[in-house]
Short mmCIF file of C-alpha atoms and ligand atoms in Angstrom, two decimals:
data_model
loop_
_atom_site.label_atom_id
_atom_site.label_comp_id
_atom_site.label_asym_id
_atom_site.label_seq_id
_atom_site.Cartn_x
_atom_site.Cartn_y
_atom_site.Cartn_z
CA MET A 1 -2.05 7.65 -20.47
CA GLN A 2 -2.10 5.88 -23.78
CA ASP A 3 -1.68 2.22 -24.77
CA LYS A 4 1.80 0.80 -24.05
CA THR A 5 2.38 3.48 -21.51
CA LYS A 6 5.97 3.74 -20.30
CA VAL A 7 6.19 3.97 -16.51
CA ALA A 8 9.28 4.54 -14.36
CA ILE A 9 8.98 3.11 -10.86
CA ILE A 10 11.43 4.48 -8.32
CA GLY A 11 12.01 2.04 -5.47
CA ALA A 12 12.36 -1.75 -5.72
CA GLY A 13 10.85 -2.53 -2.28
CA ILE A 14 7.73 -4.65 -2.18
CA SER A 15 5.48 -1.72 -3.18
CA GLY A 16 7.53 -0.66 -6.22
CA LEU A 17 7.84 -4.23 -7.46
CA ALA A 18 4.16 -5.02 -6.90
CA CYS A 19 3.10 -1.85 -8.71
CA ALA A 20 5.44 -2.59 -11.62
CA SER A 21 4.24 -6.25 -11.88
CA HIS A 22 0.61 -5.13 -12.01
CA LEU A 23 1.23 -2.41 -14.56
CA GLN A 24 3.29 -4.77 -16.69
CA ALA A 25 0.53 -7.42 -16.55
CA LYS A 26 -1.94 -4.83 -17.85
CA GLY A 27 0.26 -3.96 -20.82
CA SER A 28 2.43 -1.02 -19.64
CA THR A 29 6.16 -0.97 -20.28
CA VAL A 30 7.84 -0.51 -16.93
CA ARG A 31 11.33 0.06 -15.56
CA VAL A 32 12.16 -0.10 -11.84
CA PHE A 33 15.04 1.91 -10.33
CA ASP A 34 16.66 1.39 -6.92
CA LYS A 35 19.65 2.99 -5.27
CA SER A 36 20.65 -0.26 -3.52
CA ALA A 37 22.57 -3.21 -4.87
CA GLY A 38 19.61 -5.52 -4.38
CA VAL A 39 15.83 -5.49 -4.28
CA GLY A 40 13.48 -5.77 -1.30
CA GLY A 41 14.02 -2.47 0.55
CA ARG A 42 12.95 -2.91 4.13
CA MET A 43 12.07 -6.61 3.54
CA SER A 44 15.73 -7.20 3.88
CA THR A 45 18.29 -9.81 4.88
CA ARG A 46 21.76 -8.97 6.12
CA ARG A 47 24.44 -11.46 5.17
CA GLY A 48 27.80 -12.24 6.78
CA PRO A 49 30.35 -14.81 5.60
CA THR A 50 28.69 -17.62 7.71
CA TRP A 51 25.36 -16.22 8.69
CA GLN A 52 22.26 -14.34 7.49
CA CYS A 53 19.57 -12.48 9.35
CA ASP A 54 16.27 -10.72 8.42
CA HIS A 55 16.97 -7.36 9.99
CA GLY A 56 14.04 -5.31 8.65
CA ALA A 57 10.48 -6.69 8.36
CA GLN A 58 10.29 -9.75 10.61
CA TYR A 59 7.16 -11.40 9.24
CA PHE A 60 3.97 -10.39 7.50
CA THR A 61 0.29 -11.13 7.89
CA ALA A 62 -2.20 -11.64 5.05
CA ARG A 63 -5.61 -10.33 5.95
CA SER A 64 -7.25 -9.17 2.71
CA ALA A 65 -8.49 -11.71 0.11
CA ARG A 66 -6.36 -10.07 -2.56
CA PHE A 67 -3.12 -10.28 -0.62
CA ARG A 68 -3.94 -13.87 0.47
CA ALA A 69 -4.18 -14.74 -3.25
CA GLU A 70 -0.78 -13.15 -3.86
CA LEU A 71 0.66 -15.01 -0.86
CA ALA A 72 -0.69 -18.28 -2.29
CA ARG A 73 1.24 -17.50 -5.50
CA TRP A 74 4.41 -16.82 -3.52
CA GLU A 75 3.93 -20.04 -1.55
CA ALA A 76 3.42 -22.02 -4.75
CA ALA A 77 6.65 -20.54 -6.06
CA GLY A 78 8.43 -21.56 -2.84
CA VAL A 79 9.37 -17.96 -1.86
CA ALA A 80 7.16 -17.58 1.20
CA GLY A 81 5.96 -19.81 4.00
CA ARG A 82 4.24 -19.87 7.36
CA TRP A 83 6.38 -19.09 10.42
CA ALA A 84 4.85 -21.27 13.15
CA ALA A 85 6.84 -19.57 15.89
CA ARG A 86 6.51 -19.64 19.65
CA ILE A 87 5.91 -15.94 20.19
CA GLY A 88 6.06 -14.44 23.68
CA VAL A 89 5.45 -11.10 25.36
CA ILE A 90 7.82 -9.63 27.95
CA ASP A 91 6.20 -6.95 30.07
CA SER A 92 8.84 -6.38 32.70
CA PRO A 93 12.52 -7.36 33.13
CA GLN A 94 11.70 -9.26 36.35
CA GLY A 95 8.49 -11.06 35.41
CA PRO A 96 8.36 -14.29 33.35
CA TRP A 97 7.45 -13.97 29.71
CA ARG A 98 3.88 -14.91 28.67
CA GLU A 99 2.33 -16.24 25.44
CA THR A 100 0.80 -13.66 23.13
CA GLY A 101 -2.66 -15.22 23.26
CA ALA A 102 -3.32 -13.98 19.72
CA ASN A 103 -3.89 -16.50 16.96
CA THR A 104 -2.04 -14.53 14.32
CA GLU A 105 -0.80 -16.43 11.24
CA ARG A 106 2.65 -15.12 10.42
CA TYR A 107 4.46 -15.54 7.12
CA VAL A 108 8.05 -14.94 6.03
CA GLY A 109 10.02 -14.92 2.81
CA VAL A 110 11.74 -18.29 2.15
CA PRO A 111 14.66 -18.92 2.41
CA SER A 112 15.10 -15.24 3.36
CA MET A 113 12.85 -12.22 3.74
CA THR A 114 13.92 -10.75 0.40
CA ALA A 115 12.68 -13.85 -1.56
CA PRO A 116 9.20 -12.50 -2.52
CA ALA A 117 10.81 -9.27 -3.80
CA GLN A 118 13.38 -11.26 -5.79
CA PHE A 119 10.58 -13.40 -7.18
CA LEU A 120 8.69 -10.30 -8.44
CA ALA A 121 11.89 -8.68 -9.71
CA ALA A 122 12.80 -11.75 -11.81
CA SER A 123 10.20 -10.81 -14.43
CA LEU A 124 10.79 -7.05 -14.41
CA PRO A 125 13.51 -4.77 -15.83
CA VAL A 126 15.16 -3.52 -12.66
CA GLN A 127 18.08 -1.05 -12.67
CA LEU A 128 19.99 -1.24 -9.40
CA ASP A 129 22.67 1.07 -8.01
CA THR A 130 20.72 4.00 -9.45
CA HIS A 131 19.93 6.71 -6.92
CA VAL A 132 17.32 8.94 -8.53
CA ASP A 133 17.94 12.42 -7.16
CA ASP A 134 15.94 14.62 -9.57
CA LEU A 135 13.13 14.37 -12.10
CA ARG A 136 11.36 16.80 -14.37
CA ARG A 137 8.26 16.76 -16.53
CA GLU A 138 9.14 17.75 -20.09
CA PRO A 139 6.49 18.30 -22.81
CA SER A 140 6.82 14.72 -23.97
CA GLY A 141 7.26 12.94 -20.66
CA TRP A 142 9.16 12.49 -17.41
CA ARG A 143 12.96 12.44 -17.39
CA LEU A 144 14.97 11.07 -14.43
CA HIS A 145 18.29 12.19 -13.09
CA ALA A 146 20.51 9.70 -11.22
CA LEU A 147 23.32 10.56 -8.84
CA GLY A 148 26.64 10.18 -10.65
CA GLN A 149 24.92 9.19 -13.93
CA GLY A 150 23.27 12.48 -14.97
CA TRP A 151 19.96 12.91 -16.87
CA GLN A 152 18.76 9.59 -18.34
CA ASP A 153 17.90 9.26 -22.05
CA ASP A 154 14.50 7.65 -21.67
CA LEU A 155 11.26 9.54 -21.26
CA TYR A 156 8.29 8.12 -19.35
CA ASP A 157 4.53 8.82 -19.54
CA ALA A 158 4.22 8.30 -15.78
CA VAL A 159 6.40 8.07 -12.72
CA VAL A 160 5.66 6.18 -9.51
CA LEU A 161 7.51 7.04 -6.30
CA ALA A 162 7.49 3.82 -4.24
CA LEU A 163 9.66 5.20 -1.47
CA PRO A 164 9.30 6.08 2.21
CA ALA A 165 7.56 9.44 2.63
CA PRO A 166 10.67 11.55 3.47
CA GLN A 167 12.50 10.16 0.41
CA SER A 168 9.45 10.85 -1.78
CA LYS A 169 9.41 14.39 -0.39
CA ILE A 170 12.92 15.06 -1.65
CA LEU A 171 11.87 14.16 -5.20
CA LEU A 172 8.49 15.91 -4.98
CA ALA A 173 10.30 19.09 -3.95
CA LYS A 174 12.01 19.05 -7.37
CA THR A 175 8.62 19.12 -9.11
CA ALA A 176 7.01 21.55 -6.62
CA HIS A 177 3.91 19.35 -6.85
CA THR A 178 0.95 19.84 -4.51
CA PHE A 179 1.48 16.31 -3.12
CA LEU A 180 4.50 17.77 -1.35
CA GLY A 181 2.25 19.44 1.24
CA ILE A 182 0.23 16.24 1.68
CA VAL A 183 3.32 14.04 2.13
CA ASP A 184 4.69 16.56 4.63
CA GLU A 185 1.94 15.45 7.06
CA VAL A 186 3.44 11.97 7.30
CA ARG A 187 5.86 11.19 10.17
CA MET A 188 8.08 8.12 9.98
CA ARG A 189 10.26 6.83 12.84
CA PRO A 190 13.60 4.98 12.98
CA ALA A 191 14.56 1.63 14.46
CA TRP A 192 17.95 0.33 15.47
CA ALA A 193 18.46 -3.37 14.64
CA LEU A 194 21.06 -5.47 16.50
CA MET A 195 22.16 -8.87 15.13
CA MET A 196 23.95 -11.12 17.62
CA HIS A 197 25.74 -14.47 17.91
CA CYS A 198 24.84 -15.76 21.34
CA ASP A 199 26.15 -18.45 23.56
CA GLU A 200 24.92 -21.78 22.10
CA SER A 201 23.03 -22.66 25.28
CA PHE A 202 20.79 -19.58 24.97
CA ASP A 203 17.17 -20.76 24.76
CA PRO A 204 14.68 -18.46 26.48
CA GLY A 205 11.76 -20.74 25.56
CA PHE A 206 10.37 -18.55 22.76
CA ASP A 207 11.40 -18.10 19.12
CA ALA A 208 10.51 -14.42 19.24
CA ALA A 209 8.99 -11.98 21.67
CA PHE A 210 7.43 -8.52 21.80
CA VAL A 211 9.14 -6.52 24.56
CA ASN A 212 7.13 -3.86 26.41
CA CYS A 213 9.83 -2.53 28.68
CA GLY A 214 13.13 -0.69 28.24
CA PRO A 215 14.59 0.22 24.85
CA ILE A 216 13.90 -3.16 23.13
CA ARG A 217 10.71 -3.76 21.16
CA TRP A 218 11.29 -7.18 19.57
CA ILE A 219 13.67 -10.15 19.82
CA ALA A 220 13.73 -13.14 17.39
CA ARG A 221 15.81 -16.19 16.60
CA ASN A 222 16.38 -16.03 12.84
CA MET A 223 16.94 -19.81 12.56
CA SER A 224 13.39 -20.47 13.82
CA LYS A 225 12.10 -19.23 10.44
CA PRO A 226 11.70 -21.84 7.69
CA GLN A 227 14.67 -22.93 5.58
CA ARG A 228 17.18 -20.52 7.17
CA GLN A 229 20.82 -21.46 6.75
CA GLY A 230 24.12 -20.60 8.40
CA GLU A 231 24.91 -19.86 12.00
CA ASP A 232 22.29 -19.16 14.64
CA VAL A 233 21.70 -15.41 14.86
CA TRP A 234 19.39 -13.47 17.19
CA LEU A 235 17.89 -10.12 16.14
CA LEU A 236 16.78 -7.26 18.39
CA HIS A 237 14.82 -4.19 17.35
CA ALA A 238 14.91 -1.15 19.56
CA ASN A 239 11.60 0.67 19.98
CA ALA A 240 10.76 3.80 17.96
CA GLN A 241 11.02 6.25 20.89
CA TRP A 242 14.43 5.05 21.98
CA SER A 243 15.72 4.77 18.40
CA GLU A 244 14.64 8.33 17.69
CA ALA A 245 16.32 9.63 20.83
CA HIS A 246 19.52 7.69 19.86
CA LEU A 247 19.36 8.31 16.11
CA ASP A 248 22.88 9.73 15.92
CA ALA A 249 24.44 7.59 18.65
CA GLN A 250 27.66 5.68 17.90
CA PRO A 251 27.04 2.05 16.89
CA SER A 252 29.27 0.85 19.76
CA ALA A 253 27.13 2.76 22.31
CA VAL A 254 23.95 1.38 20.81
CA ILE A 255 25.30 -2.20 20.99
CA LYS A 256 26.31 -1.72 24.63
CA ILE A 257 22.95 -0.30 25.78
CA LEU A 258 20.86 -2.86 23.90
CA ILE A 259 22.86 -5.86 25.13
CA GLU A 260 22.67 -4.57 28.71
CA ALA A 261 18.90 -4.12 28.33
CA LEU A 262 18.60 -7.67 26.96
CA GLN A 263 20.60 -9.13 29.84
CA GLU A 264 18.12 -7.59 32.28
CA PHE A 265 15.48 -10.07 31.23
CA CYS A 266 17.56 -12.84 29.52
CA PRO A 267 20.86 -13.92 31.05
CA VAL A 268 22.80 -14.41 27.85
CA LEU A 269 26.37 -14.24 26.64
CA VAL A 270 26.62 -12.30 23.39
CA ARG A 271 29.72 -13.38 21.41
CA THR A 272 29.63 -10.96 18.44
CA SER A 273 27.19 -8.35 17.24
CA VAL A 274 26.54 -5.83 14.57
CA VAL A 275 23.99 -2.98 14.29
CA HIS A 276 21.98 -1.42 11.46
CA ARG A 277 20.06 1.83 11.68
CA TRP A 278 16.74 1.93 9.85
CA ARG A 279 15.95 5.61 9.40
CA TYR A 280 12.38 4.98 8.29
CA ALA A 281 11.05 1.87 10.00
CA ASP A 282 7.45 2.63 10.79
CA THR A 283 4.86 5.35 10.35
CA GLN A 284 3.60 7.36 13.27
CA THR A 285 1.16 9.48 11.28
CA SER A 286 -0.05 8.02 8.02
CA LEU A 287 -2.26 9.65 5.40
CA GLY A 288 -5.12 7.18 5.63
CA ARG A 289 -5.24 6.99 1.83
CA ASP A 290 -4.37 4.00 -0.37
CA TYR A 291 -2.23 5.92 -2.84
CA LEU A 292 -1.79 9.32 -4.47
CA TRP A 293 -2.23 9.65 -8.23
CA ASP A 294 -2.30 12.76 -10.41
CA ALA A 295 -3.59 11.57 -13.79
CA ARG A 296 -3.05 14.98 -15.41
CA ILE A 297 0.72 14.68 -15.26
CA GLY A 298 1.14 10.96 -14.57
CA LEU A 299 2.59 11.02 -11.07
CA GLY A 300 1.77 8.36 -8.49
CA LEU A 301 2.92 7.58 -4.94
CA CYS A 302 2.52 4.30 -3.06
CA GLY A 303 4.03 2.59 -0.09
CA ASP A 304 3.42 1.52 3.49
CA TRP A 305 3.25 5.03 4.88
CA LEU A 306 0.07 6.01 3.05
CA LYS A 307 -2.27 3.86 5.11
CA GLU A 308 -0.95 0.68 6.69
CA ALA A 309 2.70 0.50 7.83
CA LYS A 310 3.29 -3.13 6.98
CA VAL A 311 4.33 -5.40 4.12
CA GLU A 312 0.65 -6.08 3.30
CA GLY A 313 -0.13 -2.35 3.45
CA ALA A 314 2.72 -1.51 1.08
CA TRP A 315 1.65 -4.22 -1.38
CA ARG A 316 -2.00 -3.16 -1.20
CA SER A 317 -1.17 0.51 -1.74
CA ALA A 318 0.88 -0.45 -4.85
CA VAL A 319 -1.80 -2.57 -6.52
CA CYS A 320 -4.47 0.03 -5.76
CA LEU A 321 -2.32 2.62 -7.50
CA ALA A 322 -1.71 0.28 -10.45
CA ASP A 323 -5.50 -0.32 -10.70
CA ALA A 324 -6.14 3.43 -10.78
CA MET A 325 -3.41 4.00 -13.37
CA THR A 326 -4.58 1.17 -15.67
CA GLY A 327 -8.18 2.34 -15.24
CA GLU A 328 -7.06 5.65 -16.74
CA LEU A 329 -5.23 3.81 -19.49
CA GLU A 330 -8.26 1.82 -20.61
CA ASN A 331 -10.59 4.77 -20.34
CA ASN A 332 -8.42 7.15 -22.26
CA CYS A 333 -8.30 4.62 -25.08
CA LEU A 334 -12.06 4.76 -25.17
CA ASP A 335 -12.09 8.51 -25.70
CA VAL A 336 -14.77 9.34 -23.16
CA GLU A 337 -15.50 12.48 -21.11
CA LEU A 338 -16.45 12.89 -17.44
CA ILE A 339 -19.28 15.32 -16.82
CA SER A 340 -21.49 16.75 -14.12
CA ILE A 341 -25.19 16.32 -14.81
CA GLU A 342 -27.76 18.94 -13.82
CA PHE A 343 -30.94 17.71 -12.18
CA SER A 344 -33.84 17.62 -14.62
CA SER A 345 -31.63 18.26 -17.67
CA PHE A 346 -31.71 16.16 -20.84
CA LEU A 347 -28.70 14.22 -19.59
CA TYR A 348 -30.43 13.61 -16.22
CA GLU A 349 -33.32 12.09 -18.17
CA SER A 350 -30.79 9.93 -20.07
CA ALA A 351 -29.36 8.83 -16.70
CA LEU A 352 -32.82 7.76 -15.53
CA VAL A 353 -33.22 5.64 -18.66
CA LEU A 354 -29.74 4.07 -18.12
CA ARG A 355 -30.39 3.40 -14.44
CA ASN A 356 -33.74 1.81 -15.21
CA GLU A 357 -32.20 -0.37 -17.93
CA ILE A 358 -29.17 -1.56 -15.90
CA LEU A 359 -30.28 -1.47 -12.24
CA ARG A 360 -34.02 -2.19 -12.30
CA LYS A 361 -35.12 -4.07 -15.44
CA PRO A 362 -32.95 -7.20 -14.74
CA LEU A 363 -34.73 -7.41 -11.34
CA GLY A 364 -38.17 -7.14 -12.96
CA ARG A 365 -38.67 -3.64 -11.47
CA SER A 366 -38.71 0.03 -12.54
CA LEU A 367 -37.30 3.12 -10.89
CA ASP A 368 -39.82 4.30 -8.30
CA ASN A 369 -40.41 7.29 -6.04
CA ASP A 370 -38.10 5.87 -3.37
CA ASP A 371 -35.29 5.88 -5.95
CA LEU A 372 -35.99 9.44 -7.07
CA ASN A 373 -36.85 11.18 -3.78
CA GLY A 374 -34.55 14.05 -2.96
CA GLU A 375 -32.59 13.84 -6.22
CA SER A 376 -33.01 17.60 -6.87
CA GLU A 377 -30.70 18.10 -3.84
CA GLN A 378 -28.15 15.53 -4.96
CA LEU A 379 -25.11 15.64 -7.20
CA HIS A 380 -25.12 13.71 -10.49
CA TYR A 381 -22.15 12.68 -12.59
CA GLY A 382 -21.76 10.78 -15.79
CA ILE A 383 -19.49 9.69 -18.65
CA ILE A 384 -20.33 10.46 -22.24
CA CYS A 385 -18.63 8.87 -25.24
CA GLN A 386 -17.64 10.51 -28.52
CA ASP A 387 -21.17 10.73 -29.93
CA ARG A 388 -22.31 12.43 -26.67
CA THR A 389 -24.27 9.34 -25.54
CA LEU A 390 -24.35 8.88 -21.74
CA VAL A 391 -22.66 5.56 -21.01
CA ALA A 392 -22.28 5.71 -17.20
CA CYS A 393 -23.86 7.67 -14.36
CA VAL A 394 -23.89 7.93 -10.58
CA SER A 395 -25.63 10.08 -7.98
CA VAL A 396 -24.27 11.38 -4.68
CA LYS A 397 -26.24 12.26 -1.59
CA ASN A 398 -24.82 14.71 0.97
CA ASN A 399 -25.46 13.21 4.39
CA GLY A 400 -24.04 16.26 6.20
CA ASP A 401 -20.93 16.48 8.39
CA LYS A 402 -18.70 15.91 5.30
CA ARG A 403 -20.16 12.42 4.72
CA TYR A 404 -21.47 11.42 1.31
CA LYS A 405 -23.31 8.45 -0.05
CA ILE A 406 -22.71 7.16 -3.58
CA ARG A 407 -25.88 5.69 -5.12
CA GLN A 408 -27.31 4.34 -8.28
CA MET A 409 -24.18 3.74 -10.29
CA ALA A 410 -24.91 2.31 -13.72
CA VAL A 411 -22.64 1.57 -16.71
CA SER A 412 -24.17 0.83 -20.07
CA GLU A 413 -23.91 -2.90 -20.92
CA ARG A 414 -21.81 -2.27 -24.03
CA PHE A 415 -19.20 -0.34 -21.95
CA GLN A 416 -18.97 -2.68 -18.97
CA GLY A 417 -15.65 -4.31 -18.11
CA LYS A 418 -13.65 -1.36 -19.53
CA GLY A 419 -12.93 0.36 -16.23
CA LEU A 420 -15.51 3.11 -16.65
CA GLY A 421 -17.10 2.48 -13.22
CA ALA A 422 -13.70 2.90 -11.57
CA LYS A 423 -12.96 6.00 -13.59
CA LEU A 424 -16.32 7.60 -12.71
CA LEU A 425 -15.89 6.82 -9.03
CA ALA A 426 -12.34 8.17 -9.00
CA HIS A 427 -13.62 11.40 -10.57
CA VAL A 428 -16.49 11.70 -8.05
CA GLU A 429 -14.07 11.01 -5.22
CA ARG A 430 -11.70 13.75 -6.40
CA GLU A 431 -14.61 16.21 -6.57
CA LEU A 432 -15.88 15.26 -3.11
CA ILE A 433 -12.39 15.46 -1.58
CA ALA A 434 -11.92 18.90 -3.11
CA GLY A 435 -15.19 19.85 -1.33
CA GLY A 436 -13.82 18.56 2.01
CA ALA A 437 -15.38 15.10 2.15
CA LYS A 438 -14.17 12.91 5.04
CA LYS A 439 -16.21 9.74 4.46
CA ILE A 440 -17.84 8.17 1.41
CA SER A 441 -20.28 5.29 1.77
CA LEU A 442 -22.34 3.11 -0.49
CA HIS A 443 -24.52 0.01 -0.55
CA ALA A 444 -22.69 -2.52 -2.74
CA ARG A 445 -24.29 -5.54 -4.28
CA GLU A 446 -22.55 -8.65 -2.93
CA SER A 447 -21.19 -9.41 -6.41
CA ALA A 448 -19.52 -5.95 -6.55
CA ILE A 449 -17.66 -6.13 -3.20
CA THR A 450 -14.28 -6.91 -4.80
CA PHE A 451 -14.69 -4.05 -7.28
CA TYR A 452 -15.24 -1.56 -4.45
CA GLU A 453 -12.49 -3.12 -2.31
CA LYS A 454 -10.05 -2.43 -5.12
CA LEU A 455 -11.13 1.21 -4.97
CA GLY A 456 -10.37 1.36 -1.27
CA PHE A 457 -13.84 0.76 0.23
CA SER A 458 -14.19 -1.59 3.19
CA CYS A 459 -17.24 -3.66 4.23
CA CYS A 460 -19.13 -2.56 7.35
CA GLY A 461 -21.58 -4.86 9.09
CA GLU A 462 -23.63 -7.71 7.71
CA LEU A 463 -25.25 -8.38 4.32
CA PHE A 464 -28.83 -7.07 3.97
CA ASP A 465 -31.58 -7.21 1.38
CA GLU A 466 -32.20 -4.21 -0.91
CA VAL A 467 -34.43 -4.33 -3.99
CA GLY A 468 -34.54 -8.13 -3.53
CA ILE A 469 -30.78 -8.74 -3.70
CA SER A 470 -28.00 -9.09 -1.14
CA HIS A 471 -26.11 -5.83 -0.37
CA ILE A 472 -23.51 -4.69 2.13
CA LYS A 473 -22.61 -1.24 3.43
CA MET A 474 -19.11 -0.16 2.41
CA ASP A 475 -17.16 2.90 3.61
CA LYS A 476 -14.10 4.77 2.57
CA ILE A 477 -12.55 7.15 5.06
CA ILE A 478 -10.76 9.94 3.28
C1 LIG B 501 12.95 -2.56 11.45
C2 LIG B 501 11.69 -2.86 10.66
C3 LIG B 501 10.80 -3.83 11.11
C4 LIG B 501 9.64 -4.11 10.39
N1 LIG B 501 8.80 -5.11 10.80
C5 LIG B 501 7.73 -5.43 10.02
C6 LIG B 501 6.95 -6.58 10.33
O1 LIG B 501 7.27 -7.36 11.22
N2 LIG B 501 5.86 -6.88 9.57
C7 LIG B 501 5.50 -6.04 8.52
O2 LIG B 501 4.51 -6.34 7.83
N3 LIG B 501 6.25 -4.99 8.19
C8 LIG B 501 7.36 -4.65 8.90
N4 LIG B 501 8.14 -3.58 8.56
C9 LIG B 501 7.65 -2.68 7.52
C10 LIG B 501 7.89 -3.24 6.11
O3 LIG B 501 9.24 -3.58 5.97
C11 LIG B 501 7.50 -2.16 5.13
O4 LIG B 501 6.14 -1.79 5.36
C12 LIG B 501 7.62 -2.53 3.66
O5 LIG B 501 8.71 -3.37 3.44
C13 LIG B 501 7.69 -1.23 2.88
O6 LIG B 501 7.89 -1.53 1.49
P1 LIG B 501 8.03 -0.30 0.48
O7 LIG B 501 8.21 -0.88 -0.85
O8 LIG B 501 6.85 0.62 0.69
O9 LIG B 501 9.29 0.53 0.93
P2 LIG B 501 10.81 0.09 1.01
O10 LIG B 501 10.94 -1.35 1.34
O11 LIG B 501 11.47 1.05 1.93
O12 LIG B 501 11.35 0.33 -0.47
C14 LIG B 501 11.77 1.53 -0.93
C15 LIG B 501 12.96 1.33 -1.87
O13 LIG B 501 13.31 2.59 -2.47
C16 LIG B 501 14.69 2.69 -2.58
N5 LIG B 501 15.01 4.11 -2.72
C17 LIG B 501 14.84 5.09 -1.75
N6 LIG B 501 15.16 6.29 -2.26
C18 LIG B 501 15.53 6.07 -3.56
C19 LIG B 501 15.95 6.92 -4.64
N7 LIG B 501 16.05 8.27 -4.45
N8 LIG B 501 16.28 6.37 -5.81
C20 LIG B 501 16.19 5.03 -6.01
N9 LIG B 501 15.78 4.18 -5.04
C21 LIG B 501 15.45 4.68 -3.81
C22 LIG B 501 15.22 2.00 -1.36
O14 LIG B 501 16.56 1.56 -1.59
C23 LIG B 501 14.23 0.85 -1.18
O15 LIG B 501 14.70 -0.34 -1.79
C24 LIG B 501 9.33 -3.33 9.23
C25 LIG B 501 10.24 -2.39 8.78
C26 LIG B 501 11.41 -2.17 9.49
C27 LIG B 501 12.43 -1.18 8.97
#
């Protein structure tokens, strides 16, 4: 990718919009396409003449520091807020409902679930009502084809598919890309959603409940969420198994069965109702990867199905992809080259000098035997710049059983802050994955935890002392 890269993002759900925002903030020119008439995808709100109801994602959690920071931005903009709901659990139609017992903090879009998506979209060029049904890589970039509109004029350096896995598969099939086989491993499941006006006296004592019996999985009073307007509407989600078995059922039959199931544990009079079928609601088998990115042709995939089937997971996947893409952008501007380094070669000696300079001298130490033991058996990688000077290096120890440990990463002071560390690690990761790696670990300095988190590593255990400074073990499961 070069400076002012043009990127097409297909899908204006939370992942597509988050990816586009991050790329735009880093200097790329972006354009987001969606087949729907509005943004938000599965973070969606159904509207009637006198009512509205969140009928996709019901709430979201914010567990990672990065997403919490984004949530704080949304809250400051007034587009998200805490849902302090009374949440119950129903285990059997006969028994009383119980409290969840969990202390989960739940958040929702305000005044509707689509609000965070609309907030992100407000500063992005978004082209709605555009169903991308084909794409091809031409010598000078990607060209998109939209249903009923034909091949588009613009060419893009990169394309991001921010769509559910089966919808990504349809587009990948057009390019015959190797990601097609990978995406094929993912299984997503449907959910029927029923929105109902109930008798005004209906108050089961909870605002929402998880249901562990019969076809229903979740019930919620939409008005219990902050700043909702209109008539009181209740929402039911059928569970994945039942929804899958009734995927092609008539809406009238779905309404009848779900209302009867509800009445088994809540005596309620339902006045009017409407159903919606979500074909891809959750992910049964995910990839366990944050994103997919092929830098050679500029093709990336993100979304909730890659690792964590939630709003937070979709957002995280998107920003990790944007990080990887912009890392490439910065590095390619630097005109550097990734290389493998042979043990005991001239470049290996250069790596020792660099490691000593960056990792040991500032601590008042020098590389010692403990640092160098076993290095003849290890893999060594580096980055050289135009004049062939080594500017970054890293070593990798094979711990057996497809587990690897990254060690001794150093980036020359002059080249720090330009994304070279991320580029080198991404390269090493690709090489290790090609060799069948299942787990990559490292000991991160406390100050570098966020850097590694952005690359998909997670902290394991407590901080410990290594070479006189605080470290933590971090793992990435491939
Ligand atoms: C019923 C249900 C309940 C849920 N409950 C929760 C919950 O309580 N908490 C939680 O965290 N998450 C929940 N989720 C999951 C959450 O909604 C998703 O994880 C998240 O919204 C996914 O965002 P995304 O951007 O990856 O995908 P999407 O939101 O699906 O966005 C994809 C977008 O791509 C568009 N698109 C598809 N194909 C094309 C094409 N060919 N051309 C152009 N555009 C296209 C679609 O119109 C859509 O707007 C729920 C989902 C459902 C359906």
